[in-house]
Short mmCIF file of C-alpha atoms and ligand atoms in Angstrom, two decimals:
data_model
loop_
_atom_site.label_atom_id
_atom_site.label_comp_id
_atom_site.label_asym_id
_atom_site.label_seq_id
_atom_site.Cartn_x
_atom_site.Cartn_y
_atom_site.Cartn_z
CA UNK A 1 150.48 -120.80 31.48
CA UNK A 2 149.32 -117.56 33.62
CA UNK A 3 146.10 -118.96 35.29
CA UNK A 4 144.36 -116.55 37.92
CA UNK A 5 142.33 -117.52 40.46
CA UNK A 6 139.74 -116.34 42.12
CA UNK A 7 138.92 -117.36 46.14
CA UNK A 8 141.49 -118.15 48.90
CA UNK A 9 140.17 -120.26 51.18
CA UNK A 10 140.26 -124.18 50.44
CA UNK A 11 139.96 -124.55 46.67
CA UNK A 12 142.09 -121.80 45.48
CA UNK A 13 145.08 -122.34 47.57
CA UNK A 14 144.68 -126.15 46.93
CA UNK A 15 144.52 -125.06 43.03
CA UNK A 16 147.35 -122.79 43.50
CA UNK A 17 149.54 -125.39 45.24
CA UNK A 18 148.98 -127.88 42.52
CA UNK A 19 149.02 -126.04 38.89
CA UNK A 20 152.22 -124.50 40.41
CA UNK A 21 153.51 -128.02 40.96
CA UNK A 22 152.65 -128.18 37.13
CA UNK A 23 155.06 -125.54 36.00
CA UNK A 24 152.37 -122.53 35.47
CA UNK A 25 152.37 -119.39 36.86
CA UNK A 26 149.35 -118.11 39.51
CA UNK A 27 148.27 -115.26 40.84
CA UNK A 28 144.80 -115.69 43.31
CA UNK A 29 142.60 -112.67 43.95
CA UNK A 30 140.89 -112.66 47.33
CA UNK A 31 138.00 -110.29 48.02
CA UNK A 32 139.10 -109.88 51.96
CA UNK A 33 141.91 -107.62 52.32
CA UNK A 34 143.76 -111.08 54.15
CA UNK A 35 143.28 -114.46 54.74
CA UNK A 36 140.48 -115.00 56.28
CA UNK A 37 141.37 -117.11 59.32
CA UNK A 38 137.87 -117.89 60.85
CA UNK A 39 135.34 -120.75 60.34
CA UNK A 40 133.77 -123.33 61.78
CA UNK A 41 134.95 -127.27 61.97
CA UNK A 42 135.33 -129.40 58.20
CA UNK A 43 136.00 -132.53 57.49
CA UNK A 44 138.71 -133.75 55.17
CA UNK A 45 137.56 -137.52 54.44
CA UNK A 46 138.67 -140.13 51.97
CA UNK A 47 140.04 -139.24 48.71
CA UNK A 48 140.69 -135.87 50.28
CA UNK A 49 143.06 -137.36 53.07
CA UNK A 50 145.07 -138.61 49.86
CA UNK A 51 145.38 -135.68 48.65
CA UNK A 52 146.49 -133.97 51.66
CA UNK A 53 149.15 -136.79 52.03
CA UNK A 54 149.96 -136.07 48.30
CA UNK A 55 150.78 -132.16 49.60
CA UNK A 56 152.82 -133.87 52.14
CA UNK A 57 150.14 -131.59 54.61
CA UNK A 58 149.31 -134.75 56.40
CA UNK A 59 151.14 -134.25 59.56
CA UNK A 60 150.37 -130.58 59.89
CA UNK A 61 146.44 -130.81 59.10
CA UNK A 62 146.86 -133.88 61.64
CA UNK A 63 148.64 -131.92 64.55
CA UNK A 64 145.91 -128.96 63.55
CA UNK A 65 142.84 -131.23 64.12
CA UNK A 66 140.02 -130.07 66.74
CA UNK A 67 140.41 -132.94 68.50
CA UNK A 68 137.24 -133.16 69.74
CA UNK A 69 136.30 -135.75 72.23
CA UNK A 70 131.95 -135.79 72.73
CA UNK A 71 128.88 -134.48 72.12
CA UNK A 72 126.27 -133.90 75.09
CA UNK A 73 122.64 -133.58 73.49
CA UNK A 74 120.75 -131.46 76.41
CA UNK A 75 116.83 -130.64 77.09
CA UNK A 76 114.96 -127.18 77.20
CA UNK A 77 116.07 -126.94 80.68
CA UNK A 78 119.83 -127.91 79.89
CA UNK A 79 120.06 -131.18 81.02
CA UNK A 80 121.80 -134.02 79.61
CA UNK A 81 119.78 -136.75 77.77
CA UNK A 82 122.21 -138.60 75.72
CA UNK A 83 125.94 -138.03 74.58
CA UNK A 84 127.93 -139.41 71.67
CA UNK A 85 131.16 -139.92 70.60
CA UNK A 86 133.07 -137.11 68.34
CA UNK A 87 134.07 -139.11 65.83
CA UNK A 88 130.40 -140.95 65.40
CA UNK A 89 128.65 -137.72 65.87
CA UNK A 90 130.93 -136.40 62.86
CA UNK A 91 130.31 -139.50 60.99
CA UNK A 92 133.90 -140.18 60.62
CA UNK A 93 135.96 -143.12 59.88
CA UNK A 94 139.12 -144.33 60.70
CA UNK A 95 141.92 -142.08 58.96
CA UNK A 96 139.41 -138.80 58.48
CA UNK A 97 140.12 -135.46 59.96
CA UNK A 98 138.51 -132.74 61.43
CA UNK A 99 139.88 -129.36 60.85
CA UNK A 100 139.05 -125.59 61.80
CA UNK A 101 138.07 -124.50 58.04
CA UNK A 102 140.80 -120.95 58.86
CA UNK A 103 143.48 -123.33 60.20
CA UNK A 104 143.28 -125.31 56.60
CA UNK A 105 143.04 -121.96 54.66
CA UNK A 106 146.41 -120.59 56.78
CA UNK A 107 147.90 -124.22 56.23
CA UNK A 108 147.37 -124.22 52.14
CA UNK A 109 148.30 -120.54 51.80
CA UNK A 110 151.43 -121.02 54.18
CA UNK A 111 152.62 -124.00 51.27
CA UNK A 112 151.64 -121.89 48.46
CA UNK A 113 152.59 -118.41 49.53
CA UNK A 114 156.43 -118.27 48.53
CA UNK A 115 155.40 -119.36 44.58
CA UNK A 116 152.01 -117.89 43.99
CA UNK A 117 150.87 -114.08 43.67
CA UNK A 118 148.11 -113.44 46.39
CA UNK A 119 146.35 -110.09 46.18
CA UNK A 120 144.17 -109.36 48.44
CA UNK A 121 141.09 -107.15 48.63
CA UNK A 122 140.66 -107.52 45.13
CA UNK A 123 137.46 -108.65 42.87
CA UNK A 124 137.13 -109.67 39.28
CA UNK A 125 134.87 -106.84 37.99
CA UNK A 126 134.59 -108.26 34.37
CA UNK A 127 136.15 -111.41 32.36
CA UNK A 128 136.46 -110.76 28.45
CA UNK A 129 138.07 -114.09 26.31
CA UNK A 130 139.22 -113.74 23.16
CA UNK A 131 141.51 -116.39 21.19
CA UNK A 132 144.50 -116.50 23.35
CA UNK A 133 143.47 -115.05 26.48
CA UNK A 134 141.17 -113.97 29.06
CA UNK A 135 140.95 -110.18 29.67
CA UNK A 136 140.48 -109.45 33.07
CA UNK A 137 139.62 -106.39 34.96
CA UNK A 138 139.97 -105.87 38.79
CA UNK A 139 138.01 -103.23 41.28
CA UNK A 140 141.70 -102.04 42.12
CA UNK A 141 144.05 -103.98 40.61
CA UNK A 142 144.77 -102.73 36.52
CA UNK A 143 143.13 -104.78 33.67
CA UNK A 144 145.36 -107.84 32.98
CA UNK A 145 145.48 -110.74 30.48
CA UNK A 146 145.46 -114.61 31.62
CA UNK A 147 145.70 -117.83 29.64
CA UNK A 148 143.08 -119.60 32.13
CA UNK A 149 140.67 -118.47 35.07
CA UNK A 150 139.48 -120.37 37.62
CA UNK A 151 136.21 -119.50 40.02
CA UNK A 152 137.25 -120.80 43.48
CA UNK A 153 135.55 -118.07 45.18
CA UNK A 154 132.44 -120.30 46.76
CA UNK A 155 128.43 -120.54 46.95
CA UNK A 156 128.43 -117.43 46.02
CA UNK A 157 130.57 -117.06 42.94
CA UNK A 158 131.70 -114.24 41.48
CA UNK A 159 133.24 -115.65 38.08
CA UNK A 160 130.79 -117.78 37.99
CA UNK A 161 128.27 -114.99 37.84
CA UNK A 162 130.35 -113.04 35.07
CA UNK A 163 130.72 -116.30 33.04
CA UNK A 164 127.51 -118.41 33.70
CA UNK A 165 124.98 -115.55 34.37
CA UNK A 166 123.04 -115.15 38.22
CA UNK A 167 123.30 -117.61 40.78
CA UNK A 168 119.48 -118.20 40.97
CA UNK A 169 120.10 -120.38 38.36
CA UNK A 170 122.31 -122.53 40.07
CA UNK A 171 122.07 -122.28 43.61
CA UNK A 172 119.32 -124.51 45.28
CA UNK A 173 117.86 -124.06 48.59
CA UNK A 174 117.44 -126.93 50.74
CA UNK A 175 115.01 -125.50 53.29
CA UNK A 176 117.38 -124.75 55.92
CA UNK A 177 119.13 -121.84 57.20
CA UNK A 178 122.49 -122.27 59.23
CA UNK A 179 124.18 -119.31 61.21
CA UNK A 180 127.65 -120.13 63.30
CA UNK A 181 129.38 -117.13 65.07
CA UNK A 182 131.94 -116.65 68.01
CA UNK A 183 130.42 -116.64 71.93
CA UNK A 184 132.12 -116.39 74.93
CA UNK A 185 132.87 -120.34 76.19
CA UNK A 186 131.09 -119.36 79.15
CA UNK A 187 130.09 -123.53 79.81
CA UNK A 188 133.82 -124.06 79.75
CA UNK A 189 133.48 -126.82 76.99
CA UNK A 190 136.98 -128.64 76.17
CA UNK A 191 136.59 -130.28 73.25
CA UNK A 192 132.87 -130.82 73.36
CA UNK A 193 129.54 -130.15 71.67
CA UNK A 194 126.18 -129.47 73.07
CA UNK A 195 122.96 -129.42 70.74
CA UNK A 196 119.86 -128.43 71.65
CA UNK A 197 116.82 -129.84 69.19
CA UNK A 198 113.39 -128.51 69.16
CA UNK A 199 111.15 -129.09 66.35
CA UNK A 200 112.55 -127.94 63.25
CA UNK A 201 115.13 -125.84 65.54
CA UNK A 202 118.62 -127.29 66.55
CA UNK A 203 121.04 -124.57 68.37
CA UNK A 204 124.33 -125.78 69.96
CA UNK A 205 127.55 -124.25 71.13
CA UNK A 206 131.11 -126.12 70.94
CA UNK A 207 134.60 -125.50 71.11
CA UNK A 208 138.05 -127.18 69.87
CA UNK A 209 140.91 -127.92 71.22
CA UNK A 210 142.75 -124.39 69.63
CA UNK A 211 139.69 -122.35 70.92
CA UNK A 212 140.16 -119.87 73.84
CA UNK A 213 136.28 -118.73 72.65
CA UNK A 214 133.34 -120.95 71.58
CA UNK A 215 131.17 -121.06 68.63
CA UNK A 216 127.43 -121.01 68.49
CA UNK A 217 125.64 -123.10 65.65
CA UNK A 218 121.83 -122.69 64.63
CA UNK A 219 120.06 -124.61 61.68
CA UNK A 220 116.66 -124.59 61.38
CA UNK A 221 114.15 -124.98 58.78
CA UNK A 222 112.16 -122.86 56.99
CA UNK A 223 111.35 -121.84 53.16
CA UNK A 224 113.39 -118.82 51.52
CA UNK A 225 113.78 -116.02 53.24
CA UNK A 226 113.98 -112.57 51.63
CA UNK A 227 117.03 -110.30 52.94
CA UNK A 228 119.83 -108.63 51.03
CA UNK A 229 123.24 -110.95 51.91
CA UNK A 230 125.37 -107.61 52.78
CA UNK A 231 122.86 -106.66 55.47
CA UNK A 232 123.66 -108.55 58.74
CA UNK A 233 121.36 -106.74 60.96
CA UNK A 234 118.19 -108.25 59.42
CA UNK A 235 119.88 -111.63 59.17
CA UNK A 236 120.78 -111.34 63.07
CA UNK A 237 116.81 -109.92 62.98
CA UNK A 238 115.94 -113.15 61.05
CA UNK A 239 118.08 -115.51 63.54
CA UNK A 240 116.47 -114.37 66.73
CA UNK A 241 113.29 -114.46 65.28
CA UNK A 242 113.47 -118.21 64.43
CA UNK A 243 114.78 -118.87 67.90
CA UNK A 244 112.31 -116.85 70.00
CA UNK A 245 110.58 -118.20 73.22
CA UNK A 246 112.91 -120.96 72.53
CA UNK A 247 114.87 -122.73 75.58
CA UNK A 248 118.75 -123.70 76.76
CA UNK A 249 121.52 -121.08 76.06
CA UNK A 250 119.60 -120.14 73.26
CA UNK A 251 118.40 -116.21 74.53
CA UNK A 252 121.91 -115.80 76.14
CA UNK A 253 123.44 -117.12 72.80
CA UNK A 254 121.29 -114.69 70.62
CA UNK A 255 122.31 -111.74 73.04
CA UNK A 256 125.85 -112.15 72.05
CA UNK A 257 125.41 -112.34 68.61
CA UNK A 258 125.57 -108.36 68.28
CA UNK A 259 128.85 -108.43 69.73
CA UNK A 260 130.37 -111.54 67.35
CA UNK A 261 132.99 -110.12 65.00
CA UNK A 262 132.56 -113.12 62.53
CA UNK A 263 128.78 -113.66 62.25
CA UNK A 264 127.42 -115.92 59.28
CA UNK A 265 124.11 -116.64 58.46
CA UNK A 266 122.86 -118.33 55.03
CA UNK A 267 120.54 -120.78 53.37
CA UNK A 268 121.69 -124.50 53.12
CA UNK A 269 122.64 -124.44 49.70
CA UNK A 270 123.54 -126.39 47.21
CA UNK A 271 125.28 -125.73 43.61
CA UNK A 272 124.13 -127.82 40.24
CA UNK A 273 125.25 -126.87 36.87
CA UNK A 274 125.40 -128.91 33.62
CA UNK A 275 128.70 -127.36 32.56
CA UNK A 276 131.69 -125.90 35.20
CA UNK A 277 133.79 -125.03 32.13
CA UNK A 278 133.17 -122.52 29.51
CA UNK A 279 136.14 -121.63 26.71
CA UNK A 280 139.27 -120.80 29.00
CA UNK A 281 137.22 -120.16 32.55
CA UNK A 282 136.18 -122.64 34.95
CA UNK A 283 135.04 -123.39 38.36
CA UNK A 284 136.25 -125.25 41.36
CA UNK A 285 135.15 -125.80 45.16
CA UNK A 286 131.64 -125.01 46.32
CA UNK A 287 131.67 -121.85 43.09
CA UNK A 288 131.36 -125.46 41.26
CA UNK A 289 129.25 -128.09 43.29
CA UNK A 290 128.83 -127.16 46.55
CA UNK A 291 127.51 -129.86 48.07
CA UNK A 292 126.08 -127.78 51.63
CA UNK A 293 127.72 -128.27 54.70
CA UNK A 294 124.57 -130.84 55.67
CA UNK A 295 126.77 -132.75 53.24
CA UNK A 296 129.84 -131.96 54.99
CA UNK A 297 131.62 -132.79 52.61
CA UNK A 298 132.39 -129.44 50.89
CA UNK A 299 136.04 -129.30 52.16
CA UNK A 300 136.69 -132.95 50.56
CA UNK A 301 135.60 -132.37 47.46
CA UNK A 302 137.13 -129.14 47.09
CA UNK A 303 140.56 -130.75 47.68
CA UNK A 304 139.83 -133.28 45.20
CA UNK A 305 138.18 -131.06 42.52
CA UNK A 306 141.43 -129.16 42.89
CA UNK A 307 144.05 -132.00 42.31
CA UNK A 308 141.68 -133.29 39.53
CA UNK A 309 141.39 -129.36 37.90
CA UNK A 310 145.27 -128.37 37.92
CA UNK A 311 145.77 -132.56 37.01
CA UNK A 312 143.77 -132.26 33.81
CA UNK A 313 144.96 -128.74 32.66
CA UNK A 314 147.33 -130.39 30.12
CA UNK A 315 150.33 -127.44 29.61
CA UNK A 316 149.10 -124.88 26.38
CA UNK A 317 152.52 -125.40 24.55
CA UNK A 318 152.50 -129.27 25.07
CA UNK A 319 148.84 -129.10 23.93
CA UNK A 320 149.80 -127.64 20.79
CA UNK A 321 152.06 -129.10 19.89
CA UNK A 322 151.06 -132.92 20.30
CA UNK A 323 147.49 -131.48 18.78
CA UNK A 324 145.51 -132.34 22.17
CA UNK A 325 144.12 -128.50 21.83
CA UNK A 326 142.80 -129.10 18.20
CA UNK A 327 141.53 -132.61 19.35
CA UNK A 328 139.00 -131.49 21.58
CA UNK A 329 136.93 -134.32 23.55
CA UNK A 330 132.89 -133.48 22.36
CA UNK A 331 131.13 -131.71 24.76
CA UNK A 332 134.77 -130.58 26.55
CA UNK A 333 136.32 -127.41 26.58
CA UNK A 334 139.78 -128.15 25.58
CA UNK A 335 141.45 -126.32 27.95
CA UNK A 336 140.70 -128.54 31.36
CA UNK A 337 140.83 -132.03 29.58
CA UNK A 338 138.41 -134.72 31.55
CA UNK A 339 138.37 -132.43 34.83
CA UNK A 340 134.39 -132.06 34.43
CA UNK A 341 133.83 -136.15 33.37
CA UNK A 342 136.15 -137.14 36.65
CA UNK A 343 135.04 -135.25 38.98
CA UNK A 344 131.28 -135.47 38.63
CA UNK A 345 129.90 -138.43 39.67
CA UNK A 346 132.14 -137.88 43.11
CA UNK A 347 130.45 -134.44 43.33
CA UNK A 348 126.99 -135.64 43.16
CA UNK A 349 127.93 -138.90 45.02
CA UNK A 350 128.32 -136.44 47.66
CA UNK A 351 125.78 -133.52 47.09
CA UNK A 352 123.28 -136.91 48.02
CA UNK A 353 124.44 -136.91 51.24
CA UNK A 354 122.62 -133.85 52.36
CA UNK A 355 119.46 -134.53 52.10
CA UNK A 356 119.38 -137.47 54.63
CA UNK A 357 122.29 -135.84 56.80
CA UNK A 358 119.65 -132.85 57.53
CA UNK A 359 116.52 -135.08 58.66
CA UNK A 360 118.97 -136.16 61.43
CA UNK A 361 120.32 -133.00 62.08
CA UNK A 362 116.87 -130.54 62.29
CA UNK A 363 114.28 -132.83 63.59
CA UNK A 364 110.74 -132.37 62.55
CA UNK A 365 108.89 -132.77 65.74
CA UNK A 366 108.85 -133.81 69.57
CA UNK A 367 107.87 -137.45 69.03
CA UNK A 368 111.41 -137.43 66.32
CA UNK A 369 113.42 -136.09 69.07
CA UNK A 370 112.60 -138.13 71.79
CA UNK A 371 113.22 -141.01 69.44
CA UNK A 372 116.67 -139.87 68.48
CA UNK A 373 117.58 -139.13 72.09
CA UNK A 374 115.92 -142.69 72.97
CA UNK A 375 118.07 -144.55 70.62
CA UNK A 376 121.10 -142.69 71.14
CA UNK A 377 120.93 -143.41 74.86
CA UNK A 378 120.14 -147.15 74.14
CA UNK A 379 122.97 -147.77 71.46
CA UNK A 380 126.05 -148.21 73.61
CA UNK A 381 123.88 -151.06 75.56
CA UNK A 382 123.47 -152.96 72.14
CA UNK A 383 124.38 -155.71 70.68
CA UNK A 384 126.12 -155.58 67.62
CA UNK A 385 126.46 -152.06 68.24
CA UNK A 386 129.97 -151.62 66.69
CA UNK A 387 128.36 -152.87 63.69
CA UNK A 388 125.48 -150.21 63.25
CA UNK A 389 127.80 -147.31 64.45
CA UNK A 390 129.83 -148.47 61.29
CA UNK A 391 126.64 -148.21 58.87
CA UNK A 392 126.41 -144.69 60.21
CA UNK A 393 129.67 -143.70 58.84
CA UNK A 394 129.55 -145.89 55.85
CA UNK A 395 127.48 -143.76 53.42
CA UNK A 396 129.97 -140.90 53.80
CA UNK A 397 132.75 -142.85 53.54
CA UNK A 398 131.52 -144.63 50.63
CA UNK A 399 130.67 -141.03 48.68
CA UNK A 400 134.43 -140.25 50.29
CA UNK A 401 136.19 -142.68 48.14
CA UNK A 402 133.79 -142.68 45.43
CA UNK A 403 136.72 -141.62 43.13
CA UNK A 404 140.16 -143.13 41.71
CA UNK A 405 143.05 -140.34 41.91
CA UNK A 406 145.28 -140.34 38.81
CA UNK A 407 148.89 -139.76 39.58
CA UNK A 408 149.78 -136.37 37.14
C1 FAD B 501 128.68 -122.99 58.58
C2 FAD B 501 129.38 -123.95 57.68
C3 FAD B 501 129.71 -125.21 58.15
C4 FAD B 501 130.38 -126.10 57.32
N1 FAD B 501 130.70 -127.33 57.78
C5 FAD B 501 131.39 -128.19 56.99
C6 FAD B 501 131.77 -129.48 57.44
O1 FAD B 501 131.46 -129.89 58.56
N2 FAD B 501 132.51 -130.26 56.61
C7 FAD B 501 132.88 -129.85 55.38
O2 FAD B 501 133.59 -130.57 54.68
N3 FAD B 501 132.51 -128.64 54.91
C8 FAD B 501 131.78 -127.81 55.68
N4 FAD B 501 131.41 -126.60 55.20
C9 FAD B 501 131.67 -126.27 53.79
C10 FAD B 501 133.06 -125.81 53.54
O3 FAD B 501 133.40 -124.72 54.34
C11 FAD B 501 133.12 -125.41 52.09
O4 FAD B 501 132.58 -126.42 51.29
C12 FAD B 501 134.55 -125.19 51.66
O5 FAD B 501 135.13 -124.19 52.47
C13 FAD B 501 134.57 -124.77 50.22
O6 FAD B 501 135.76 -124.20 49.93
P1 FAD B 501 135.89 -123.15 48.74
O7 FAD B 501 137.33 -122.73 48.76
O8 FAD B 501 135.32 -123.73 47.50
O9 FAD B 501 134.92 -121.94 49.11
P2 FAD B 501 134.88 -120.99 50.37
O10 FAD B 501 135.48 -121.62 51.56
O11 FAD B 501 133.50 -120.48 50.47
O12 FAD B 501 135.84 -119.79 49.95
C14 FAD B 501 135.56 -118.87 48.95
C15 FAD B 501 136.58 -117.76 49.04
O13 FAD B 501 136.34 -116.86 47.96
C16 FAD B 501 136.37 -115.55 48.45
N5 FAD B 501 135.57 -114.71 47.60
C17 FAD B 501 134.23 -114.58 47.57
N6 FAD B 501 133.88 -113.68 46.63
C18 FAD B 501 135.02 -113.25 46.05
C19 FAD B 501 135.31 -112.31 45.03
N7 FAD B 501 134.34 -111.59 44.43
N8 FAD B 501 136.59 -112.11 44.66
C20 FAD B 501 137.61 -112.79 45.28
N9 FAD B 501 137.39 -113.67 46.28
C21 FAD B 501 136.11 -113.90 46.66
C22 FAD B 501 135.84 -115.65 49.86
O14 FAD B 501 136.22 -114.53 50.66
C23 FAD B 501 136.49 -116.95 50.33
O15 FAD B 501 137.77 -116.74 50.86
C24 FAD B 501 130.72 -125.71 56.00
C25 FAD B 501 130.38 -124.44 55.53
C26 FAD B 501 129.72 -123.57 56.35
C27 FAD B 501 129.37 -122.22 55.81
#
């Protein structure tokens, strides 16, 4: 089949990589005129991992990891109150991997490049399906007919806004806002973290192993906030608002935000839709069930959904001819087989993770923090504390693995 796809970051490439594996033929549309090589750290846990292995990416994404080695939680004056280790602080277990999100994008695209058709700076403007194909236009690109299209083009989804209607029906805020952007590493932090928390306020700064810069991170709470996404001066207006008369790095962090090349600022959001298939389009990645990066989890079950997705897509001729197109599954489109009844529970197995993950990252108040810092300074004196630093990790890794991988 000719499937496009739409997104080149995790998903799509990941797609790309495996329905060519399949025997179709893919082109991917990316809206940036190249690959878009920034980010901030992911995590690639669990079922995930497996399907990295399955890529035979294992080694690379491995010798690509941020190997980061602490965290260092500081006061409004910046000094130290408590530390942590990387991998607890990540709530990682054993065989997990952290990841700059660009280095995994330039990773999947390097695997995929040779056998797929990437154009970039190029959108979808309108999807038209008819019996045998999708009718596709572009904003530069001429019109063009595909058997299948797939929406792997994130939160904020294009095809699924063409196929499913506006994203205010799908998109939930969680009461946060998270902005990460690139500072000067002017505390000379090798592999570290620092957070600051003040109530309902957390602002930190780290930087990898790869980084010759740093990154900044704020997340902070507060109900929805009205500002058009393309305009970055009021969201820089909207970040240093939330963070005034507040302490640390924080004002010399906000002062180089101007200068940051790769600002990003949005609402902690997740994605929940009944359906992610509709006739001969679907969606993938965070366009599908983005879980938030409170969840982090995002990356993971982007992977997966894309193994599962290209897995499922049984091949149009095949179909035919052994009558698994006529026999459509109720409630199924018959075009990506069980990819929506696999991959579901994992997806909201995950999407739960959020909700507890923020209360311990953007503390309510100073009693909560001083708490947190309390505990976290009293935990390596413990008892038994191998044994609770495990329960930390175990919810993740348990909504991790919270799916069986078919071999296709
Ligand atoms: C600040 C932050 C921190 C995060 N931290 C973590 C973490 O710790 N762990 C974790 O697992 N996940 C984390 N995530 C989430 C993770 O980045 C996403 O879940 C993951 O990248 C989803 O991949 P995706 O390919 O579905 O979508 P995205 O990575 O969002 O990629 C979508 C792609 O589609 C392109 N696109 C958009 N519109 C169009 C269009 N009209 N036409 C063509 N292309 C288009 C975009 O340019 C982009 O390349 C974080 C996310 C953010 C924002």
């Amino acid at each position: 089949m000719e499937i496009l796809i739409s997104g080149a970051s995790v998903a799509g490439p990941a797609l790309a990589y495996w329905l060519t594996r399949h025997g179709h033929r893919v082109t991917v549309v990316e809206r940036a005129g190249a690959l878009r090589e920034g980010g901030y750290k992911v995590d690639i846990r669990g079922a995930a991992v497996d399907v990295i292995q399955k890529m035979g990416l294992l080694d690379q994404v491995r010798a690509a990891s941020t190997d980061m080695r602490m965290a260092r939680f500081v006061n409004g004056d910046g000094k130290q109150v408590a530390t942590m280790d990387a991998e607890l602080f990540g709530g990682r277990s054993s065989g997990d991997i952290e990841i700059m999100r660009g280095d995994l994008a330039r990773l999947l695209h390097e695997i995929t490049e040779d056998d797929v058709e990437y154009v970039f700076g190029d959108s979808i403007t309108s999807l038209t399906e008819d019996a045998d194909k999708v009718r596709v236009t572009f904003e530069q690109a001429p019109a063009r007919a595909f058997d299948l299209v797939v929406g792997a083009d994130g939160l904020h989804s294009n095809v699924r806004a063409l196929a499913f209607g506006p994203e205010e029906r799908y998109v939930h805020h969680l009461g946060h806002y998270i902005s990460i952007f690139s500072v000067p590493n002017h505390r000379g932090l090798d592999r570290e973290e620092m957070m600051h928390a003040a109530p309902g306020r957390t602002a930190g700064m780290y930087a990898t192993r790869q980084m010759t810069e740093a990154k900044a991170l704020f997340m902070f709470s507060s109900p929805e906030l009205a500002y058009d996404r393309r305009d970055v001066e009021r969201q820089r207006d909207l970040l240093a608002e939330a963070y005034r008369d507040q302490r640390w790095d924080v004002p010399r962090l906000l002062a180089e935000m101007g200068d940051a090349p790769d600002f990003y600022f949005d609402a902690i959001s997740q994605v929940r839709m009944d359906r992610w298939t509709t006739g001969r389009i679907a969606l993938v990645g965070d366009a599908a069930c983005c879980p938030s990066p409170a969840s982090g989890q995002g990356t993971s079950v982007s992977l997966v959904g894309a193994y599962v997705l290209a897995g499922e897509i049984p091949g149009v001729l095949a179909g035919e001819r052994s009558g698994v197109l006529a026999d459509e599954t109720p409630g199924q489109g018959p075009f990506f087989g069980a990819y929506e009844e696999i991959m579901r529970p994992f997806a909201e197995a995950n999407q739960k993770l959020a909700a507890g993950n923020l209360k311990g990252m953007v503390l309510r108040s100073r009693g909560q923090i001083r708490f947190q810092m309390f505990m976290l300074r009293l935990l390596p004196r413990l008892p038994g504390k191998d044994a609770m630093i495990r329960r930390v990790s175990e919810g993740i890794h348990r909504a991790a693995t919270a799916i069986g991988l078919k071999d296709y």
